[in-house]
PDB file of C-alpha atoms and ligand atoms in Angstrom:
ATOM      1  CA  MET A   1     -35.966  -4.093 -79.908  1.00  0.00           C
ATOM      2  CA  THR A   2     -32.730  -4.045 -81.892  1.00  0.00           C
ATOM      3  CA  PHE A   3     -30.600  -7.108 -82.477  1.00  0.00           C
ATOM      4  CA  THR A   4     -26.863  -6.612 -82.921  1.00  0.00           C
ATOM      5  CA  VAL A   5     -24.192  -9.131 -83.853  1.00  0.00           C
ATOM      6  CA  ALA A   6     -20.619  -8.049 -83.049  1.00  0.00           C
ATOM      7  CA  ILE A   7     -17.874  -9.924 -84.889  1.00  0.00           C
ATOM      8  CA  ASP A   8     -14.279  -9.057 -83.993  1.00  0.00           C
ATOM      9  CA  GLY A   9     -10.916 -10.592 -84.731  1.00  0.00           C
ATOM     10  CA  PRO A  10      -7.449 -10.068 -86.217  1.00  0.00           C
ATOM     11  CA  ALA A  11      -6.644  -9.230 -89.847  1.00  0.00           C
ATOM     12  CA  ALA A  12      -7.994 -11.583 -92.500  1.00  0.00           C
ATOM     13  CA  ALA A  13      -9.530 -14.053 -90.024  1.00  0.00           C
ATOM     14  CA  GLY A  14     -12.668 -14.400 -92.161  1.00  0.00           C
ATOM     15  CA  LYS A  15     -14.783 -11.815 -90.318  1.00  0.00           C
ATOM     16  CA  GLY A  16     -15.942 -10.126 -93.519  1.00  0.00           C
ATOM     17  CA  THR A  17     -17.109 -13.270 -95.277  1.00  0.00           C
ATOM     18  CA  ILE A  18     -18.785 -14.615 -92.139  1.00  0.00           C
ATOM     19  CA  SER A  19     -20.444 -11.279 -91.371  1.00  0.00           C
ATOM     20  CA  LYS A  20     -21.828 -10.880 -94.887  1.00  0.00           C
ATOM     21  CA  ALA A  21     -23.208 -14.418 -94.860  1.00  0.00           C
ATOM     22  CA  VAL A  22     -24.791 -14.017 -91.403  1.00  0.00           C
ATOM     23  CA  ALA A  23     -26.365 -10.700 -92.448  1.00  0.00           C
ATOM     24  CA  ALA A  24     -27.746 -12.222 -95.660  1.00  0.00           C
ATOM     25  CA  HIS A  25     -29.089 -15.274 -93.787  1.00  0.00           C
ATOM     26  CA  PHE A  26     -31.038 -13.247 -91.208  1.00  0.00           C
ATOM     27  CA  GLY A  27     -31.846 -10.158 -93.310  1.00  0.00           C
ATOM     28  CA  PHE A  28     -29.653  -7.911 -91.129  1.00  0.00           C
ATOM     29  CA  ALA A  29     -27.719  -4.870 -92.332  1.00  0.00           C
ATOM     30  CA  HIS A  30     -23.923  -5.307 -92.406  1.00  0.00           C
ATOM     31  CA  LEU A  31     -21.177  -2.789 -91.653  1.00  0.00           C
ATOM     32  CA  ASP A  32     -17.507  -3.621 -92.221  1.00  0.00           C
ATOM     33  CA  THR A  33     -16.098  -1.113 -89.718  1.00  0.00           C
ATOM     34  CA  GLY A  34     -12.559  -1.675 -91.028  1.00  0.00           C
ATOM     35  CA  LEU A  35     -13.650   0.327 -94.070  1.00  0.00           C
ATOM     36  CA  LEU A  36     -14.097   3.417 -91.875  1.00  0.00           C
ATOM     37  CA  TYR A  37     -10.467   3.227 -90.753  1.00  0.00           C
ATOM     38  CA  ARG A  38      -9.334   2.316 -94.262  1.00  0.00           C
ATOM     39  CA  ALA A  39     -11.161   5.344 -95.717  1.00  0.00           C
ATOM     40  CA  VAL A  40      -9.549   7.657 -93.147  1.00  0.00           C
ATOM     41  CA  GLY A  41      -6.159   5.994 -93.765  1.00  0.00           C
ATOM     42  CA  ALA A  42      -6.490   6.501 -97.529  1.00  0.00           C
ATOM     43  CA  LYS A  43      -7.264  10.203 -97.048  1.00  0.00           C
ATOM     44  CA  VAL A  44      -4.264  10.561 -94.748  1.00  0.00           C
ATOM     45  CA  LEU A  45      -2.033   8.901 -97.379  1.00  0.00           C
ATOM     46  CA  ALA A  46      -3.355  11.567 -99.769  1.00  0.00           C
ATOM     47  CA  GLY A  47      -2.185  14.300 -97.376  1.00  0.00           C
ATOM     48  CA  GLY A  48      -5.096  14.886 -94.961  1.00  0.00           C
ATOM     49  CA  ALA A  49      -4.905  15.255 -91.177  1.00  0.00           C
ATOM     50  CA  PRO A  50      -6.310  12.136 -89.415  1.00  0.00           C
ATOM     51  CA  ALA A  51      -8.943  13.721 -87.149  1.00  0.00           C
ATOM     52  CA  ASP A  52     -10.121  16.140 -89.877  1.00  0.00           C
ATOM     53  CA  MET A  53     -10.504  13.219 -92.249  1.00  0.00           C
ATOM     54  CA  ALA A  54     -12.482  11.187 -89.683  1.00  0.00           C
ATOM     55  CA  LEU A  55     -14.753  14.174 -89.047  1.00  0.00           C
ATOM     56  CA  ALA A  56     -15.384  14.687 -92.762  1.00  0.00           C
ATOM     57  CA  LEU A  57     -15.964  11.003 -93.538  1.00  0.00           C
ATOM     58  CA  ASP A  58     -18.916  10.365 -95.842  1.00  0.00           C
ATOM     59  CA  PRO A  59     -20.560   6.917 -96.213  1.00  0.00           C
ATOM     60  CA  VAL A  60     -19.894   7.051 -99.981  1.00  0.00           C
ATOM     61  CA  ASP A  61     -16.160   7.097 -99.154  1.00  0.00           C
ATOM     62  CA  LEU A  62     -16.564   3.472 -98.059  1.00  0.00           C
ATOM     63  CA  GLU A  63     -17.562   2.295-101.532  1.00  0.00           C
ATOM     64  CA  ASP A  64     -14.099   2.391-103.013  1.00  0.00           C
ATOM     65  CA  ASP A  65     -12.261  -0.752-104.168  1.00  0.00           C
ATOM     66  CA  SER A  66      -8.881   0.920-103.716  1.00  0.00           C
ATOM     67  CA  LEU A  67      -9.397   0.723 -99.927  1.00  0.00           C
ATOM     68  CA  ARG A  68      -8.459  -2.981-100.085  1.00  0.00           C
ATOM     69  CA  THR A  69      -4.737  -2.541-100.779  1.00  0.00           C
ATOM     70  CA  PRO A  70      -2.072  -3.494 -98.176  1.00  0.00           C
ATOM     71  CA  ALA A  71      -0.792   0.121 -98.132  1.00  0.00           C
ATOM     72  CA  VAL A  72      -4.235   1.380 -97.122  1.00  0.00           C
ATOM     73  CA  ALA A  73      -4.573  -1.440 -94.551  1.00  0.00           C
ATOM     74  CA  GLN A  74      -1.339  -0.266 -92.897  1.00  0.00           C
ATOM     75  CA  ALA A  75      -2.460   3.371 -92.983  1.00  0.00           C
ATOM     76  CA  ALA A  76      -5.784   2.273 -91.442  1.00  0.00           C
ATOM     77  CA  SER A  77      -4.087   0.571 -88.515  1.00  0.00           C
ATOM     78  CA  GLU A  78      -1.902   3.660 -87.995  1.00  0.00           C
ATOM     79  CA  VAL A  79      -4.850   6.083 -87.813  1.00  0.00           C
ATOM     80  CA  ALA A  80      -6.756   3.533 -85.689  1.00  0.00           C
ATOM     81  CA  VAL A  81      -4.277   4.144 -82.851  1.00  0.00           C
ATOM     82  CA  ILE A  82      -5.392   7.794 -82.553  1.00  0.00           C
ATOM     83  CA  PRO A  83      -8.103   8.206 -79.850  1.00  0.00           C
ATOM     84  CA  ALA A  84      -9.666  11.273 -81.571  1.00  0.00           C
ATOM     85  CA  VAL A  85     -10.112   9.320 -84.805  1.00  0.00           C
ATOM     86  CA  ARG A  86     -11.746   6.410 -82.972  1.00  0.00           C
ATOM     87  CA  SER A  87     -14.140   8.591 -80.986  1.00  0.00           C
ATOM     88  CA  LEU A  88     -15.254  10.497 -84.109  1.00  0.00           C
ATOM     89  CA  LEU A  89     -16.339   7.182 -85.647  1.00  0.00           C
ATOM     90  CA  VAL A  90     -18.331   5.885 -82.657  1.00  0.00           C
ATOM     91  CA  ASP A  91     -21.705   7.538 -83.376  1.00  0.00           C
ATOM     92  CA  PHE A  92     -21.905   6.336 -86.951  1.00  0.00           C
ATOM     93  CA  GLN A  93     -21.232   2.746 -85.830  1.00  0.00           C
ATOM     94  CA  ARG A  94     -23.719   2.849 -82.915  1.00  0.00           C
ATOM     95  CA  LYS A  95     -26.462   4.287 -85.127  1.00  0.00           C
ATOM     96  CA  PHE A  96     -25.822   1.532 -87.639  1.00  0.00           C
ATOM     97  CA  ALA A  97     -25.975  -1.082 -84.859  1.00  0.00           C
ATOM     98  CA  ALA A  98     -29.426   0.181 -83.854  1.00  0.00           C
ATOM     99  CA  ARG A  99     -30.997  -0.367 -87.284  1.00  0.00           C
ATOM    100  CA  ALA A 100     -34.494  -1.749 -87.011  1.00  0.00           C
ATOM    101  CA  GLU A 101     -33.890  -4.797 -89.189  1.00  0.00           C
ATOM    102  CA  GLY A 102     -30.933  -5.934 -87.034  1.00  0.00           C
ATOM    103  CA  ALA A 103     -27.243  -5.401 -87.743  1.00  0.00           C
ATOM    104  CA  VAL A 104     -23.935  -7.211 -88.020  1.00  0.00           C
ATOM    105  CA  LEU A 105     -20.814  -5.117 -87.417  1.00  0.00           C
ATOM    106  CA  ASP A 106     -17.351  -6.531 -87.862  1.00  0.00           C
ATOM    107  CA  GLY A 107     -14.097  -5.018 -86.650  1.00  0.00           C
ATOM    108  CA  ARG A 108     -11.744  -5.053 -83.684  1.00  0.00           C
ATOM    109  CA  ASP A 109     -13.624  -3.370 -80.821  1.00  0.00           C
ATOM    110  CA  ILE A 110     -17.296  -3.939 -81.607  1.00  0.00           C
ATOM    111  CA  GLY A 111     -18.029  -6.310 -78.715  1.00  0.00           C
ATOM    112  CA  THR A 112     -15.779  -4.462 -76.259  1.00  0.00           C
ATOM    113  CA  VAL A 113     -16.358  -0.741 -76.981  1.00  0.00           C
ATOM    114  CA  ILE A 114     -18.871   0.045 -79.728  1.00  0.00           C
ATOM    115  CA  CYS A 115     -21.643  -2.421 -78.818  1.00  0.00           C
ATOM    116  CA  PRO A 116     -20.912  -3.862 -75.365  1.00  0.00           C
ATOM    117  CA  ASP A 117     -24.599  -4.878 -75.126  1.00  0.00           C
ATOM    118  CA  ALA A 118     -24.715  -6.747 -78.458  1.00  0.00           C
ATOM    119  CA  GLN A 119     -26.918  -9.831 -78.277  1.00  0.00           C
ATOM    120  CA  VAL A 120     -24.212 -11.903 -79.981  1.00  0.00           C
ATOM    121  CA  LYS A 121     -20.448 -11.464 -79.790  1.00  0.00           C
ATOM    122  CA  MET A 122     -17.990 -13.581 -81.721  1.00  0.00           C
ATOM    123  CA  PHE A 123     -14.222 -13.447 -81.861  1.00  0.00           C
ATOM    124  CA  VAL A 124     -13.018 -14.995 -85.110  1.00  0.00           C
ATOM    125  CA  THR A 125      -9.379 -16.124 -85.247  1.00  0.00           C
ATOM    126  CA  ALA A 126      -7.035 -18.314 -87.290  1.00  0.00           C
ATOM    127  CA  SER A 127      -3.261 -18.782 -87.272  1.00  0.00           C
ATOM    128  CA  ALA A 128      -1.272 -15.891 -88.771  1.00  0.00           C
ATOM    129  CA  GLU A 129       0.005 -18.191 -91.551  1.00  0.00           C
ATOM    130  CA  CYS A 130      -3.480 -19.320 -92.431  1.00  0.00           C
ATOM    131  CA  ARG A 131      -4.817 -15.752 -92.474  1.00  0.00           C
ATOM    132  CA  ALA A 132      -1.900 -14.515 -94.586  1.00  0.00           C
ATOM    133  CA  ASP A 133      -2.393 -17.367 -97.048  1.00  0.00           C
ATOM    134  CA  ARG A 134      -6.082 -16.482 -97.476  1.00  0.00           C
ATOM    135  CA  ARG A 135      -5.324 -12.770 -97.825  1.00  0.00           C
ATOM    136  CA  TYR A 136      -2.570 -13.523-100.382  1.00  0.00           C
ATOM    137  CA  LYS A 137      -5.046 -15.473-102.509  1.00  0.00           C
ATOM    138  CA  GLU A 138      -7.662 -12.720-102.169  1.00  0.00           C
ATOM    139  CA  LEU A 139      -5.253  -9.933-103.190  1.00  0.00           C
ATOM    140  CA  THR A 140      -3.645 -11.823-106.092  1.00  0.00           C
ATOM    141  CA  GLY A 141      -7.177 -12.784-107.205  1.00  0.00           C
ATOM    142  CA  LYS A 142      -7.816  -9.058-107.556  1.00  0.00           C
ATOM    143  CA  GLY A 143      -4.666  -8.701-109.645  1.00  0.00           C
ATOM    144  CA  MET A 144      -2.524  -7.098-106.914  1.00  0.00           C
ATOM    145  CA  ASP A 145       1.223  -7.508-107.039  1.00  0.00           C
ATOM    146  CA  VAL A 146       2.031  -8.954-103.587  1.00  0.00           C
ATOM    147  CA  THR A 147       4.284 -11.717-102.223  1.00  0.00           C
ATOM    148  CA  PRO A 148       3.307 -14.323 -99.576  1.00  0.00           C
ATOM    149  CA  GLU A 149       6.102 -13.022 -97.308  1.00  0.00           C
ATOM    150  CA  GLY A 150       4.945  -9.424 -97.710  1.00  0.00           C
ATOM    151  CA  VAL A 151       1.331 -10.278 -96.884  1.00  0.00           C
ATOM    152  CA  LEU A 152       2.374 -12.293 -93.797  1.00  0.00           C
ATOM    153  CA  ALA A 153       4.534  -9.389 -92.592  1.00  0.00           C
ATOM    154  CA  ASP A 154       1.644  -6.945 -93.115  1.00  0.00           C
ATOM    155  CA  VAL A 155      -0.799  -9.133 -91.183  1.00  0.00           C
ATOM    156  CA  LYS A 156       1.640  -9.622 -88.267  1.00  0.00           C
ATOM    157  CA  GLU A 157       2.572  -5.944 -88.102  1.00  0.00           C
ATOM    158  CA  ARG A 158      -1.063  -4.815 -88.022  1.00  0.00           C
ATOM    159  CA  ASP A 159      -2.031  -7.483 -85.466  1.00  0.00           C
ATOM    160  CA  ASP A 160       0.777  -6.333 -83.242  1.00  0.00           C
ATOM    161  CA  ARG A 161      -0.235  -2.658 -83.525  1.00  0.00           C
ATOM    162  CA  ASP A 162      -3.945  -3.469 -83.085  1.00  0.00           C
ATOM    163  CA  ARG A 163      -3.347  -5.641 -79.993  1.00  0.00           C
ATOM    164  CA  ASN A 164      -0.957  -3.288 -78.264  1.00  0.00           C
ATOM    165  CA  ARG A 165      -2.582   0.109 -78.743  1.00  0.00           C
ATOM    166  CA  ALA A 166      -3.841   1.883 -75.614  1.00  0.00           C
ATOM    167  CA  THR A 167      -7.339   2.711 -76.907  1.00  0.00           C
ATOM    168  CA  ALA A 168      -9.768  -0.082 -77.866  1.00  0.00           C
ATOM    169  CA  PRO A 169      -7.122  -2.762 -78.452  1.00  0.00           C
ATOM    170  CA  LEU A 170      -7.990  -5.930 -80.318  1.00  0.00           C
ATOM    171  CA  LEU A 171      -9.175  -8.444 -77.719  1.00  0.00           C
ATOM    172  CA  PRO A 172     -12.166 -10.731 -77.222  1.00  0.00           C
ATOM    173  CA  ALA A 173     -15.009  -9.445 -75.036  1.00  0.00           C
ATOM    174  CA  ASP A 174     -15.400 -11.550 -71.870  1.00  0.00           C
ATOM    175  CA  ASP A 175     -18.675 -12.928 -73.217  1.00  0.00           C
ATOM    176  CA  ALA A 176     -17.570 -13.496 -76.842  1.00  0.00           C
ATOM    177  CA  VAL A 177     -17.808 -16.936 -78.449  1.00  0.00           C
ATOM    178  CA  LEU A 178     -14.419 -17.869 -79.921  1.00  0.00           C
ATOM    179  CA  LEU A 179     -14.458 -19.197 -83.482  1.00  0.00           C
ATOM    180  CA  ASP A 180     -11.102 -20.493 -84.757  1.00  0.00           C
ATOM    181  CA  THR A 181     -11.400 -20.895 -88.518  1.00  0.00           C
ATOM    182  CA  SER A 182      -7.873 -22.313 -89.131  1.00  0.00           C
ATOM    183  CA  ASP A 183      -9.171 -25.807 -89.867  1.00  0.00           C
ATOM    184  CA  LEU A 184     -12.654 -24.915 -91.080  1.00  0.00           C
ATOM    185  CA  THR A 185     -13.882 -24.458 -94.623  1.00  0.00           C
ATOM    186  CA  ILE A 186     -15.612 -21.147 -95.132  1.00  0.00           C
ATOM    187  CA  GLU A 187     -18.946 -23.002 -95.372  1.00  0.00           C
ATOM    188  CA  ALA A 188     -18.337 -24.691 -92.022  1.00  0.00           C
ATOM    189  CA  ALA A 189     -17.314 -21.389 -90.393  1.00  0.00           C
ATOM    190  CA  ILE A 190     -20.470 -19.695 -91.706  1.00  0.00           C
ATOM    191  CA  ALA A 191     -22.645 -22.594 -90.507  1.00  0.00           C
ATOM    192  CA  ARG A 192     -21.190 -22.263 -86.988  1.00  0.00           C
ATOM    193  CA  ALA A 193     -21.707 -18.503 -86.941  1.00  0.00           C
ATOM    194  CA  VAL A 194     -25.308 -18.848 -88.171  1.00  0.00           C
ATOM    195  CA  ALA A 195     -25.992 -21.470 -85.475  1.00  0.00           C
ATOM    196  CA  ILE A 196     -24.576 -19.175 -82.766  1.00  0.00           C
ATOM    197  CA  VAL A 197     -26.834 -16.309 -83.908  1.00  0.00           C
ATOM    198  CA  GLU A 198     -29.857 -18.622 -84.231  1.00  0.00           C
ATOM    199  CA  THR A 199     -29.433 -19.793 -80.622  1.00  0.00           C
ATOM    200  CA  ALA A 200     -29.200 -16.198 -79.368  1.00  0.00           C
ATOM    201  CA  LYS A 201     -32.226 -15.119 -81.434  1.00  0.00           C
ATOM    202  CA  ASN A 202     -34.313 -17.944 -80.002  1.00  0.00           C
ATOM    203  CA  ALA A 203     -33.212 -16.987 -76.503  1.00  0.00           C
ATOM    204  CA  VAL A 204     -34.468 -13.381 -76.870  1.00  0.00           C
ATOM    205  CA  GLY A 205     -37.700 -14.649 -78.471  1.00  0.00           C
TER     206      GLY A 205
HETATM  207  O1  CDP B   1      -9.815  -6.911 -93.508  1.00  0.00           O
HETATM  208  P1  CDP B   1      -8.817  -6.876 -92.388  1.00  0.00           P
HETATM  209  O2  CDP B   1      -9.240  -7.739 -91.243  1.00  0.00           O
HETATM  210  O3  CDP B   1      -7.415  -7.119 -92.848  1.00  0.00           O
HETATM  211  O4  CDP B   1      -8.760  -5.347 -91.879  1.00  0.00           O
HETATM  212  P2  CDP B   1      -9.955  -4.343 -91.606  1.00  0.00           P
HETATM  213  O5  CDP B   1     -11.022  -5.006 -90.784  1.00  0.00           O
HETATM  214  O6  CDP B   1     -10.379  -3.701 -92.886  1.00  0.00           O
HETATM  215  O7  CDP B   1      -9.264  -3.227 -90.663  1.00  0.00           O
HETATM  216  C1  CDP B   1      -8.175  -2.433 -91.105  1.00  0.00           C
HETATM  217  C2  CDP B   1      -7.545  -1.829 -89.863  1.00  0.00           C
HETATM  218  O8  CDP B   1      -8.492  -0.935 -89.274  1.00  0.00           O
HETATM  219  C3  CDP B   1      -7.191  -2.804 -88.756  1.00  0.00           C
HETATM  220  O9  CDP B   1      -5.880  -3.325 -88.863  1.00  0.00           O
HETATM  221  C4  CDP B   1      -7.379  -1.966 -87.488  1.00  0.00           C
HETATM  222  O10 CDP B   1      -6.204  -1.264 -87.161  1.00  0.00           O
HETATM  223  C5  CDP B   1      -8.422  -0.961 -87.870  1.00  0.00           C
HETATM  224  N1  CDP B   1      -9.745  -1.242 -87.269  1.00  0.00           N
HETATM  225  C6  CDP B   1      -9.965  -0.870 -85.958  1.00  0.00           C
HETATM  226  O11 CDP B   1      -9.071  -0.370 -85.289  1.00  0.00           O
HETATM  227  N2  CDP B   1     -11.194  -1.041 -85.393  1.00  0.00           N
HETATM  228  C7  CDP B   1     -12.190  -1.589 -86.083  1.00  0.00           C
HETATM  229  N3  CDP B   1     -13.395  -1.728 -85.509  1.00  0.00           N
HETATM  230  C8  CDP B   1     -11.981  -2.017 -87.415  1.00  0.00           C
HETATM  231  C9  CDP B   1     -10.724  -1.850 -87.983  1.00  0.00           C
END
């Protein structure tokens, strides 16, 4: 039997860090599904047509540090509105979710659309200011030339687009556990997420 952990939430809420730590703790594979949309977005910025780029996506395209820039994040959220792009990426994500060793997928619609039967669903949030502050530190730590105001505007604009799109909008699944990380250290957030998964694993035996 497969075991899937779905972790959704708005931009820079800590999903990536939590997902990686949960995957490492339990020996599960991890897929950052935002990278799929970022890779398509980057190809569109380079002149490609969105659906063609989603169709031609290769897993090696995901291993590219330049996908982490704010410009690519914006392009990702723009292509993520397009239903054809989203549906072309479904199979890859579902196959990943079915990996024998167990899988953690993080994104926006994992618990609602991609893996509605996931054994664990979490919705990770934090205030927009808190998320922008963390993302600002992350980007400047990588040497990127960004301002706190610019990062906050980017986060709010993407959240707004992600929440209000018609297809697979950002929202918690009815059965998701909410994890607000605004006042938690990253260690505390990881410990909570690990405990949530542990409880679910024990329940399925
Ligand atoms: O790292 P961050 O939370 O800022 O963004 P990301 O997870 O890399 O996602 C980039 C963009 O891809 C988001 O703003 C969404 O528009 C889109 N996305 C999506 O629509 N569905 C997903 N499952 C994952 C990302």
